[in-house]
Amino acid sequence: VQPVESGGGLVQAGGSLRLSCAASGRIFRFAVMGWYRQAPGKQRELVAGITSRGGNINYADSVKDRFTISRDNAKNEMYLQMNSLKPEDTAVYYCKADLGVLSYWGQGTQVTVSS
């Protein structure tokens, strides 16, 4: 279930990006998934999380109403649609998969928002 992120890049403030997380393995559909981010000099923080079937979703207050998390278990993929981006959203974004007591992290993808 090694996640691999893609879709990061440079965007102007107010713009949009869509991140994708692809994970191998048929057990992906059982994993609780999440997007995290880490800005320079700051701790890694949870951005959004989604349960295995998508029934429960939660967001950090800072991204509510701007970001949307979703998943497609048939494709073993998870997404983060980011709208109305702000310079403070600049960070490395990581995908995480939780299966019981095991956690799997992706390598991260850089998102840079210019003012």
mmCIF file of C-alpha atoms in Angstrom:
data_model
loop_
_atom_site.group_PDB
_atom_site.id
_atom_site.type_symbol
_atom_site.label_atom_id
_atom_site.label_comp_id
_atom_site.label_asym_id
_atom_site.label_seq_id
_atom_site.Cartn_x
_atom_site.Cartn_y
_atom_site.Cartn_z
ATOM 1 C CA VAL A 1 0.000 0.000 0.000
ATOM 2 C CA GLN A 2 2.855 2.393 -0.772
ATOM 3 C CA PRO A 3 1.227 5.721 -1.631
ATOM 4 C CA VAL A 4 2.556 7.928 -4.399
ATOM 5 C CA GLU A 5 1.457 11.563 -4.653
ATOM 6 C CA SER A 6 1.252 13.674 -7.783
ATOM 7 C CA GLY A 7 -0.252 16.945 -8.949
ATOM 8 C CA GLY A 8 1.728 19.487 -6.990
ATOM 9 C CA GLY A 9 3.163 22.607 -8.557
ATOM 10 C CA LEU A 10 3.305 26.381 -8.580
ATOM 11 C CA VAL A 11 0.070 28.343 -8.691
ATOM 12 C CA GLN A 12 -0.965 31.932 -8.069
ATOM 13 C CA ALA A 13 -3.089 32.863 -5.095
ATOM 14 C CA GLY A 14 -6.735 32.209 -5.814
ATOM 15 C CA GLY A 15 -5.913 29.359 -8.156
ATOM 16 C CA SER A 16 -6.624 25.649 -7.937
ATOM 17 C CA LEU A 17 -4.717 22.385 -7.915
ATOM 18 C CA ARG A 18 -5.769 18.767 -7.710
ATOM 19 C CA LEU A 19 -3.537 16.321 -5.902
ATOM 20 C CA SER A 20 -3.726 12.602 -6.473
ATOM 21 C CA CYS A 21 -2.531 9.717 -4.341
ATOM 22 C CA ALA A 22 -2.170 6.306 -5.935
ATOM 23 C CA ALA A 23 -1.687 3.248 -3.753
ATOM 24 C CA SER A 24 -1.003 -0.297 -4.798
ATOM 25 C CA GLY A 25 -2.692 -3.302 -3.280
ATOM 26 C CA ARG A 26 -6.223 -4.640 -3.124
ATOM 27 C CA ILE A 27 -6.429 -3.726 0.556
ATOM 28 C CA PHE A 28 -6.393 -0.007 -0.293
ATOM 29 C CA ARG A 29 -10.144 0.063 0.010
ATOM 30 C CA PHE A 30 -9.846 -0.853 3.695
ATOM 31 C CA ALA A 31 -7.446 1.968 4.513
ATOM 32 C CA VAL A 32 -8.295 5.169 6.295
ATOM 33 C CA MET A 33 -6.623 7.824 4.175
ATOM 34 C CA GLY A 34 -5.454 11.317 4.842
ATOM 35 C CA TRP A 35 -3.701 14.316 3.368
ATOM 36 C CA TYR A 36 -1.095 16.031 5.507
ATOM 37 C CA ARG A 37 1.164 18.981 4.833
ATOM 38 C CA GLN A 38 4.385 20.371 6.218
ATOM 39 C CA ALA A 39 5.552 23.912 5.669
ATOM 40 C CA PRO A 40 9.184 24.926 6.255
ATOM 41 C CA GLY A 41 9.900 25.239 9.957
ATOM 42 C CA LYS A 42 6.495 23.885 10.942
ATOM 43 C CA GLN A 43 5.159 20.568 12.114
ATOM 44 C CA ARG A 44 3.329 18.241 9.798
ATOM 45 C CA GLU A 45 -0.416 18.761 10.107
ATOM 46 C CA LEU A 46 -3.541 16.952 9.019
ATOM 47 C CA VAL A 47 -5.308 18.675 6.141
ATOM 48 C CA ALA A 48 -8.156 16.228 5.493
ATOM 49 C CA GLY A 49 -9.070 12.643 6.248
ATOM 50 C CA ILE A 50 -11.490 10.129 4.769
ATOM 51 C CA THR A 51 -12.613 6.720 5.998
ATOM 52 C CA SER A 52 -12.399 3.565 3.929
ATOM 53 C CA ARG A 53 -15.764 3.941 2.208
ATOM 54 C CA GLY A 54 -15.820 7.714 2.310
ATOM 55 C CA GLY A 55 -18.592 7.854 4.877
ATOM 56 C CA ASN A 56 -16.720 10.137 7.243
ATOM 57 C CA ILE A 57 -14.631 13.110 6.183
ATOM 58 C CA ASN A 58 -12.920 15.753 8.246
ATOM 59 C CA TYR A 59 -10.971 18.905 7.401
ATOM 60 C CA ALA A 60 -8.617 21.243 9.163
ATOM 61 C CA ASP A 61 -10.375 24.529 9.916
ATOM 62 C CA SER A 62 -7.896 26.369 7.718
ATOM 63 C CA VAL A 63 -9.015 24.534 4.566
ATOM 64 C CA LYS A 64 -12.733 24.031 5.152
ATOM 65 C CA ASP A 65 -14.884 25.226 2.261
ATOM 66 C CA ARG A 66 -11.805 25.431 0.006
ATOM 67 C CA PHE A 67 -10.467 21.866 -0.166
ATOM 68 C CA THR A 68 -12.339 18.663 -0.983
ATOM 69 C CA ILE A 69 -11.043 15.163 -0.278
ATOM 70 C CA SER A 70 -12.383 12.154 -2.175
ATOM 71 C CA ARG A 71 -11.389 8.624 -3.086
ATOM 72 C CA ASP A 72 -12.051 6.042 -5.767
ATOM 73 C CA ASN A 73 -11.503 2.581 -4.342
ATOM 74 C CA ALA A 74 -11.957 0.965 -7.751
ATOM 75 C CA LYS A 75 -8.875 2.870 -8.948
ATOM 76 C CA ASN A 76 -6.960 2.712 -5.645
ATOM 77 C CA GLU A 77 -6.742 6.487 -5.687
ATOM 78 C CA MET A 78 -7.427 9.414 -3.395
ATOM 79 C CA TYR A 79 -7.695 13.068 -4.354
ATOM 80 C CA LEU A 80 -7.495 16.529 -2.857
ATOM 81 C CA GLN A 81 -9.154 19.302 -4.820
ATOM 82 C CA MET A 82 -7.722 22.612 -3.618
ATOM 83 C CA ASN A 83 -9.489 25.827 -4.573
ATOM 84 C CA SER A 84 -8.958 29.452 -3.591
ATOM 85 C CA LEU A 85 -5.371 28.689 -2.710
ATOM 86 C CA LYS A 86 -3.499 31.048 -0.414
ATOM 87 C CA PRO A 87 0.235 31.613 0.065
ATOM 88 C CA GLU A 88 -0.086 30.010 3.501
ATOM 89 C CA ASP A 89 -1.103 26.763 1.801
ATOM 90 C CA THR A 90 2.476 26.446 0.532
ATOM 91 C CA ALA A 91 3.889 23.170 1.851
ATOM 92 C CA VAL A 92 4.873 19.655 0.961
ATOM 93 C CA TYR A 93 1.690 17.604 0.849
ATOM 94 C CA TYR A 94 1.783 13.986 1.936
ATOM 95 C CA CYS A 95 -0.618 11.109 1.507
ATOM 96 C CA LYS A 96 -1.013 8.656 4.384
ATOM 97 C CA ALA A 97 -2.715 5.294 4.511
ATOM 98 C CA ASP A 98 -3.666 3.697 7.831
ATOM 99 C CA LEU A 99 -4.369 -0.033 8.006
ATOM 100 C CA GLY A 100 -4.880 -1.058 11.594
ATOM 101 C CA VAL A 101 -1.668 -0.308 13.455
ATOM 102 C CA LEU A 102 0.331 0.171 10.255
ATOM 103 C CA SER A 103 0.814 3.523 8.536
ATOM 104 C CA TYR A 104 2.211 4.175 5.079
ATOM 105 C CA TRP A 105 3.422 7.579 3.912
ATOM 106 C CA GLY A 106 4.070 8.847 0.427
ATOM 107 C CA GLN A 107 7.152 10.816 -0.506
ATOM 108 C CA GLY A 108 5.268 14.109 -0.757
ATOM 109 C CA THR A 109 4.536 16.623 -3.478
ATOM 110 C CA GLN A 110 5.397 20.314 -3.312
ATOM 111 C CA VAL A 111 2.644 22.913 -3.542
ATOM 112 C CA THR A 112 3.751 26.523 -3.847
ATOM 113 C CA VAL A 113 1.258 29.372 -3.908
ATOM 114 C CA SER A 114 2.594 32.756 -5.001
ATOM 115 C CA SER A 115 1.043 36.014 -3.872
#
